[in-house]
Amino acid sequence: LMRVCLGALMFFSVPGLSLAGDDLKLGYLDMQKAIQATSEGKSARGELEKIFNSRKTDLKKVEDDLQTKQEDFKKKEMVLSDEVKARKQTELQQDFLKYQEQLQKSQMEIQKKEAELTKPIIDGLRKTIDEIAKTEKYTMILEKSQQGIVWAKSEIDITDKVVAEYEKTKKAKKAPTSDGDRGSDSNVGKETKK
């Protein structure tokens, strides 16, 4: 609640911003939803799921091995000498620590890959948002999850508009030109010599 109040206070204290008339045009979008709705976002999600499932399978094998070792230790614990018991417990603890390190490393690698895959999408979406804001004369566009928006009319949600415009821009860049060249403008403005 404090965050929303501070956000509202900052919003209403912006110099030159008035609430009278049609001067104020607000919009908001859900950036995470926008990323996931793009074709590149869907592709990135599929790639991340493959990586995640592969790591999950590998980690499951290690986890099962640890569990088997622990169960085996518990079965034999009563007949082991104190020295052997202590050594086995130390080995189990070391194996568990290695497993935790492997799990943490895997999570960090997936987060790094996610950032790597989504950064170009976010950059492209930001350019699209900027173009829409200028073209349609928005005073402010807020990010739903970042700004603490608790409720807003769905009519000012521009998420779908941003995604559609982003996809249209991407398709236009990939579309072949009339001379068969794929989006290259290297011949634009050059005269043909005879």
PDB file of C-alpha atoms in Angstrom:
ATOM      1  CA  LEU A   1       0.000   0.000   0.000  1.00  0.00           C
ATOM      2  CA  MET A   2       2.873   2.348   0.843  1.00  0.00           C
ATOM      3  CA  ARG A   3       4.406   1.707  -2.590  1.00  0.00           C
ATOM      4  CA  VAL A   4       1.111   2.515  -4.359  1.00  0.00           C
ATOM      5  CA  CYS A   5       0.673   5.699  -2.292  1.00  0.00           C
ATOM      6  CA  LEU A   6       4.234   6.812  -3.078  1.00  0.00           C
ATOM      7  CA  GLY A   7       3.686   6.043  -6.760  1.00  0.00           C
ATOM      8  CA  ALA A   8       0.462   8.082  -6.797  1.00  0.00           C
ATOM      9  CA  LEU A   9       2.154  10.938  -4.935  1.00  0.00           C
ATOM     10  CA  MET A  10       5.043  10.973  -7.416  1.00  0.00           C
ATOM     11  CA  PHE A  11       2.608  10.802 -10.338  1.00  0.00           C
ATOM     12  CA  PHE A  12       0.517  13.748  -9.160  1.00  0.00           C
ATOM     13  CA  SER A  13       3.566  15.837  -8.280  1.00  0.00           C
ATOM     14  CA  VAL A  14       5.122  15.690 -11.771  1.00  0.00           C
ATOM     15  CA  PRO A  15       5.632  19.317 -12.903  1.00  0.00           C
ATOM     16  CA  GLY A  16       3.472  20.337 -15.854  1.00  0.00           C
ATOM     17  CA  LEU A  17       1.165  17.330 -15.572  1.00  0.00           C
ATOM     18  CA  SER A  18      -2.475  18.230 -15.326  1.00  0.00           C
ATOM     19  CA  LEU A  19      -5.507  16.027 -15.055  1.00  0.00           C
ATOM     20  CA  ALA A  20      -7.756  18.440 -16.945  1.00  0.00           C
ATOM     21  CA  GLY A  21      -9.054  17.691 -20.421  1.00  0.00           C
ATOM     22  CA  ASP A  22      -7.557  15.323 -22.949  1.00  0.00           C
ATOM     23  CA  ASP A  23      -3.963  16.297 -22.139  1.00  0.00           C
ATOM     24  CA  LEU A  24      -3.425  13.151 -20.123  1.00  0.00           C
ATOM     25  CA  LYS A  25      -3.285   9.799 -21.897  1.00  0.00           C
ATOM     26  CA  LEU A  26      -2.237   6.789 -19.848  1.00  0.00           C
ATOM     27  CA  GLY A  27      -1.571   3.225 -20.780  1.00  0.00           C
ATOM     28  CA  TYR A  28      -0.063   0.187 -19.174  1.00  0.00           C
ATOM     29  CA  LEU A  29       1.296  -3.133 -20.293  1.00  0.00           C
ATOM     30  CA  ASP A  30       2.332  -6.433 -18.798  1.00  0.00           C
ATOM     31  CA  MET A  31       5.913  -6.821 -20.044  1.00  0.00           C
ATOM     32  CA  GLN A  32       6.180 -10.480 -19.020  1.00  0.00           C
ATOM     33  CA  LYS A  33       2.976 -11.308 -20.892  1.00  0.00           C
ATOM     34  CA  ALA A  34       4.214  -9.332 -23.898  1.00  0.00           C
ATOM     35  CA  ILE A  35       7.538 -11.184 -23.957  1.00  0.00           C
ATOM     36  CA  GLN A  36       5.802 -14.551 -23.785  1.00  0.00           C
ATOM     37  CA  ALA A  37       3.283 -13.581 -26.484  1.00  0.00           C
ATOM     38  CA  THR A  38       5.894 -12.753 -29.123  1.00  0.00           C
ATOM     39  CA  SER A  39       7.036 -15.449 -31.535  1.00  0.00           C
ATOM     40  CA  GLU A  40      10.608 -14.970 -30.292  1.00  0.00           C
ATOM     41  CA  GLY A  41       9.387 -15.244 -26.692  1.00  0.00           C
ATOM     42  CA  LYS A  42       7.611 -18.509 -27.450  1.00  0.00           C
ATOM     43  CA  SER A  43      10.751 -19.834 -29.125  1.00  0.00           C
ATOM     44  CA  ALA A  44      12.876 -18.753 -26.147  1.00  0.00           C
ATOM     45  CA  ARG A  45      10.457 -20.402 -23.769  1.00  0.00           C
ATOM     46  CA  GLY A  46      10.674 -23.663 -25.714  1.00  0.00           C
ATOM     47  CA  GLU A  47      14.473 -23.532 -25.681  1.00  0.00           C
ATOM     48  CA  LEU A  48      14.526 -22.795 -21.942  1.00  0.00           C
ATOM     49  CA  GLU A  49      12.124 -25.676 -21.257  1.00  0.00           C
ATOM     50  CA  LYS A  50      14.417 -28.057 -23.161  1.00  0.00           C
ATOM     51  CA  ILE A  51      17.419 -26.900 -21.141  1.00  0.00           C
ATOM     52  CA  PHE A  52      15.443 -27.069 -17.896  1.00  0.00           C
ATOM     53  CA  ASN A  53      14.140 -30.581 -18.619  1.00  0.00           C
ATOM     54  CA  SER A  54      17.621 -31.796 -19.537  1.00  0.00           C
ATOM     55  CA  ARG A  55      19.082 -30.387 -16.316  1.00  0.00           C
ATOM     56  CA  LYS A  56      16.136 -31.724 -14.341  1.00  0.00           C
ATOM     57  CA  THR A  57      16.780 -35.232 -15.691  1.00  0.00           C
ATOM     58  CA  ASP A  58      20.484 -35.012 -14.824  1.00  0.00           C
ATOM     59  CA  LEU A  59      19.765 -33.684 -11.337  1.00  0.00           C
ATOM     60  CA  LYS A  60      17.109 -36.344 -10.760  1.00  0.00           C
ATOM     61  CA  LYS A  61      19.725 -39.048 -11.430  1.00  0.00           C
ATOM     62  CA  VAL A  62      22.080 -37.478  -8.897  1.00  0.00           C
ATOM     63  CA  GLU A  63      19.239 -37.092  -6.396  1.00  0.00           C
ATOM     64  CA  ASP A  64      18.177 -40.724  -6.828  1.00  0.00           C
ATOM     65  CA  ASP A  65      21.787 -41.845  -6.383  1.00  0.00           C
ATOM     66  CA  LEU A  66      22.041 -39.809  -3.167  1.00  0.00           C
ATOM     67  CA  GLN A  67      18.811 -41.284  -1.873  1.00  0.00           C
ATOM     68  CA  THR A  68      19.990 -44.818  -2.654  1.00  0.00           C
ATOM     69  CA  LYS A  69      23.283 -44.198  -0.845  1.00  0.00           C
ATOM     70  CA  GLN A  70      21.450 -42.786   2.175  1.00  0.00           C
ATOM     71  CA  GLU A  71      19.006 -45.708   2.324  1.00  0.00           C
ATOM     72  CA  ASP A  72      21.904 -48.159   2.002  1.00  0.00           C
ATOM     73  CA  PHE A  73      23.718 -46.372   4.824  1.00  0.00           C
ATOM     74  CA  LYS A  74      20.646 -46.532   7.081  1.00  0.00           C
ATOM     75  CA  LYS A  75      20.275 -50.266   6.453  1.00  0.00           C
ATOM     76  CA  LYS A  76      23.906 -50.972   7.348  1.00  0.00           C
ATOM     77  CA  GLU A  77      24.329 -48.309  10.019  1.00  0.00           C
ATOM     78  CA  MET A  78      23.776 -50.665  12.973  1.00  0.00           C
ATOM     79  CA  VAL A  79      26.553 -53.057  11.935  1.00  0.00           C
ATOM     80  CA  LEU A  80      29.150 -50.456  10.934  1.00  0.00           C
ATOM     81  CA  SER A  81      31.960 -49.433  13.236  1.00  0.00           C
ATOM     82  CA  ASP A  82      31.967 -45.848  14.495  1.00  0.00           C
ATOM     83  CA  GLU A  83      34.918 -45.025  12.251  1.00  0.00           C
ATOM     84  CA  VAL A  84      33.267 -46.396   9.085  1.00  0.00           C
ATOM     85  CA  LYS A  85      29.938 -44.808  10.061  1.00  0.00           C
ATOM     86  CA  ALA A  86      31.585 -41.395  10.459  1.00  0.00           C
ATOM     87  CA  ARG A  87      33.384 -41.769   7.125  1.00  0.00           C
ATOM     88  CA  LYS A  88      30.149 -42.754   5.335  1.00  0.00           C
ATOM     89  CA  GLN A  89      28.270 -39.803   6.894  1.00  0.00           C
ATOM     90  CA  THR A  90      31.020 -37.437   5.755  1.00  0.00           C
ATOM     91  CA  GLU A  91      30.849 -38.892   2.233  1.00  0.00           C
ATOM     92  CA  LEU A  92      27.057 -38.461   2.184  1.00  0.00           C
ATOM     93  CA  GLN A  93      27.364 -34.858   3.353  1.00  0.00           C
ATOM     94  CA  GLN A  94      29.977 -34.121   0.700  1.00  0.00           C
ATOM     95  CA  ASP A  95      27.826 -35.726  -2.000  1.00  0.00           C
ATOM     96  CA  PHE A  96      24.840 -33.685  -0.829  1.00  0.00           C
ATOM     97  CA  LEU A  97      26.884 -30.459  -0.934  1.00  0.00           C
ATOM     98  CA  LYS A  98      28.041 -31.307  -4.486  1.00  0.00           C
ATOM     99  CA  TYR A  99      24.414 -31.910  -5.454  1.00  0.00           C
ATOM    100  CA  GLN A 100      23.376 -28.525  -4.017  1.00  0.00           C
ATOM    101  CA  GLU A 101      26.234 -26.791  -5.856  1.00  0.00           C
ATOM    102  CA  GLN A 102      25.222 -28.518  -9.085  1.00  0.00           C
ATOM    103  CA  LEU A 103      21.588 -27.496  -8.547  1.00  0.00           C
ATOM    104  CA  GLN A 104      22.538 -23.874  -7.862  1.00  0.00           C
ATOM    105  CA  LYS A 105      24.879 -23.764 -10.866  1.00  0.00           C
ATOM    106  CA  SER A 106      22.130 -25.176 -13.065  1.00  0.00           C
ATOM    107  CA  GLN A 107      19.636 -22.556 -11.861  1.00  0.00           C
ATOM    108  CA  MET A 108      22.144 -19.765 -12.478  1.00  0.00           C
ATOM    109  CA  GLU A 109      22.897 -21.037 -15.988  1.00  0.00           C
ATOM    110  CA  ILE A 110      19.191 -21.155 -16.824  1.00  0.00           C
ATOM    111  CA  GLN A 111      18.675 -17.618 -15.488  1.00  0.00           C
ATOM    112  CA  LYS A 112      21.659 -16.401 -17.528  1.00  0.00           C
ATOM    113  CA  LYS A 113      20.310 -18.092 -20.663  1.00  0.00           C
ATOM    114  CA  GLU A 114      16.857 -16.593 -20.036  1.00  0.00           C
ATOM    115  CA  ALA A 115      18.362 -13.104 -19.748  1.00  0.00           C
ATOM    116  CA  GLU A 116      20.390 -13.715 -22.914  1.00  0.00           C
ATOM    117  CA  LEU A 117      17.312 -14.835 -24.863  1.00  0.00           C
ATOM    118  CA  THR A 118      14.904 -12.175 -23.581  1.00  0.00           C
ATOM    119  CA  LYS A 119      17.171  -9.086 -23.720  1.00  0.00           C
ATOM    120  CA  PRO A 120      16.758  -8.554 -27.490  1.00  0.00           C
ATOM    121  CA  ILE A 121      13.004  -9.078 -27.140  1.00  0.00           C
ATOM    122  CA  ILE A 122      12.772  -6.549 -24.314  1.00  0.00           C
ATOM    123  CA  ASP A 123      14.863  -4.050 -26.283  1.00  0.00           C
ATOM    124  CA  GLY A 124      12.588  -4.486 -29.303  1.00  0.00           C
ATOM    125  CA  LEU A 125       9.440  -4.175 -27.209  1.00  0.00           C
ATOM    126  CA  ARG A 126      10.779  -0.983 -25.608  1.00  0.00           C
ATOM    127  CA  LYS A 127      11.369   0.526 -29.077  1.00  0.00           C
ATOM    128  CA  THR A 128       7.845  -0.470 -30.069  1.00  0.00           C
ATOM    129  CA  ILE A 129       6.412   1.055 -26.880  1.00  0.00           C
ATOM    130  CA  ASP A 130       8.345   4.248 -27.569  1.00  0.00           C
ATOM    131  CA  GLU A 131       6.966   4.421 -31.126  1.00  0.00           C
ATOM    132  CA  ILE A 132       3.396   3.808 -29.963  1.00  0.00           C
ATOM    133  CA  ALA A 133       3.758   6.381 -27.174  1.00  0.00           C
ATOM    134  CA  LYS A 134       4.977   9.045 -29.607  1.00  0.00           C
ATOM    135  CA  THR A 135       2.547   8.210 -32.406  1.00  0.00           C
ATOM    136  CA  GLU A 136      -0.505   8.003 -30.168  1.00  0.00           C
ATOM    137  CA  LYS A 137       0.618  10.840 -27.858  1.00  0.00           C
ATOM    138  CA  TYR A 138       0.681   8.940 -24.560  1.00  0.00           C
ATOM    139  CA  THR A 139       1.620  10.995 -21.521  1.00  0.00           C
ATOM    140  CA  MET A 140       2.755   7.910 -19.639  1.00  0.00           C
ATOM    141  CA  ILE A 141       2.882   4.141 -20.115  1.00  0.00           C
ATOM    142  CA  LEU A 142       3.316   2.071 -16.966  1.00  0.00           C
ATOM    143  CA  GLU A 143       4.549  -1.476 -16.565  1.00  0.00           C
ATOM    144  CA  LYS A 144       1.904  -3.475 -14.725  1.00  0.00           C
ATOM    145  CA  SER A 145       4.092  -5.559 -12.423  1.00  0.00           C
ATOM    146  CA  GLN A 146       6.756  -2.890 -11.793  1.00  0.00           C
ATOM    147  CA  GLN A 147       4.566   0.070 -10.922  1.00  0.00           C
ATOM    148  CA  GLY A 148       2.292  -1.596  -8.401  1.00  0.00           C
ATOM    149  CA  ILE A 149      -0.836  -1.236 -10.519  1.00  0.00           C
ATOM    150  CA  VAL A 150      -3.548  -2.860  -8.477  1.00  0.00           C
ATOM    151  CA  TRP A 151      -6.374  -2.132 -10.889  1.00  0.00           C
ATOM    152  CA  ALA A 152      -6.860  -0.291 -14.165  1.00  0.00           C
ATOM    153  CA  LYS A 153      -9.433  -0.299 -16.933  1.00  0.00           C
ATOM    154  CA  SER A 154      -8.688  -2.934 -19.518  1.00  0.00           C
ATOM    155  CA  GLU A 155      -9.202  -0.300 -22.235  1.00  0.00           C
ATOM    156  CA  ILE A 156      -5.837   1.272 -21.370  1.00  0.00           C
ATOM    157  CA  ASP A 157      -3.970  -2.059 -21.419  1.00  0.00           C
ATOM    158  CA  ILE A 158      -1.777  -1.813 -24.526  1.00  0.00           C
ATOM    159  CA  THR A 159      -0.028  -5.172 -24.128  1.00  0.00           C
ATOM    160  CA  ASP A 160      -1.735  -6.793 -27.132  1.00  0.00           C
ATOM    161  CA  LYS A 161      -1.223  -3.666 -29.257  1.00  0.00           C
ATOM    162  CA  VAL A 162       2.496  -3.615 -28.425  1.00  0.00           C
ATOM    163  CA  VAL A 163       2.894  -7.313 -29.249  1.00  0.00           C
ATOM    164  CA  ALA A 164       0.996  -6.949 -32.549  1.00  0.00           C
ATOM    165  CA  GLU A 165       3.081  -3.943 -33.597  1.00  0.00           C
ATOM    166  CA  TYR A 166       6.313  -5.683 -32.524  1.00  0.00           C
ATOM    167  CA  GLU A 167       5.441  -8.776 -34.577  1.00  0.00           C
ATOM    168  CA  LYS A 168       4.466  -6.620 -37.567  1.00  0.00           C
ATOM    169  CA  THR A 169       7.806  -4.791 -37.384  1.00  0.00           C
ATOM    170  CA  LYS A 170       9.726  -8.080 -37.135  1.00  0.00           C
ATOM    171  CA  LYS A 171       7.886  -9.540 -40.142  1.00  0.00           C
ATOM    172  CA  ALA A 172       8.513  -6.380 -42.172  1.00  0.00           C
ATOM    173  CA  LYS A 173      12.248  -6.643 -41.462  1.00  0.00           C
ATOM    174  CA  LYS A 174      12.299 -10.293 -42.572  1.00  0.00           C
ATOM    175  CA  ALA A 175      10.106  -9.835 -45.664  1.00  0.00           C
ATOM    176  CA  PRO A 176      11.960 -10.059 -48.992  1.00  0.00           C
ATOM    177  CA  THR A 177      12.048  -6.911 -51.123  1.00  0.00           C
ATOM    178  CA  SER A 178      10.890  -6.806 -54.736  1.00  0.00           C
ATOM    179  CA  ASP A 179      14.407  -7.524 -56.070  1.00  0.00           C
ATOM    180  CA  GLY A 180      14.632 -10.719 -54.024  1.00  0.00           C
ATOM    181  CA  ASP A 181      17.019  -9.185 -51.477  1.00  0.00           C
ATOM    182  CA  ARG A 182      16.068 -10.068 -47.877  1.00  0.00           C
ATOM    183  CA  GLY A 183      15.566  -6.714 -46.212  1.00  0.00           C
ATOM    184  CA  SER A 184      18.885  -5.252 -47.374  1.00  0.00           C
ATOM    185  CA  ASP A 185      18.764  -1.669 -48.478  1.00  0.00           C
ATOM    186  CA  SER A 186      22.275  -1.661 -49.941  1.00  0.00           C
ATOM    187  CA  ASN A 187      20.942  -0.810 -53.421  1.00  0.00           C
ATOM    188  CA  VAL A 188      18.622   1.936 -52.259  1.00  0.00           C
ATOM    189  CA  GLY A 189      19.505   5.317 -53.757  1.00  0.00           C
ATOM    190  CA  LYS A 190      22.136   3.916 -56.150  1.00  0.00           C
ATOM    191  CA  GLU A 191      21.769   4.577 -59.833  1.00  0.00           C
ATOM    192  CA  THR A 192      22.503   1.868 -62.331  1.00  0.00           C
ATOM    193  CA  LYS A 193      25.367   2.773 -64.687  1.00  0.00           C
ATOM    194  CA  LYS A 194      25.042   1.830 -68.343  1.00  0.00           C
TER     195      LYS A 194
END
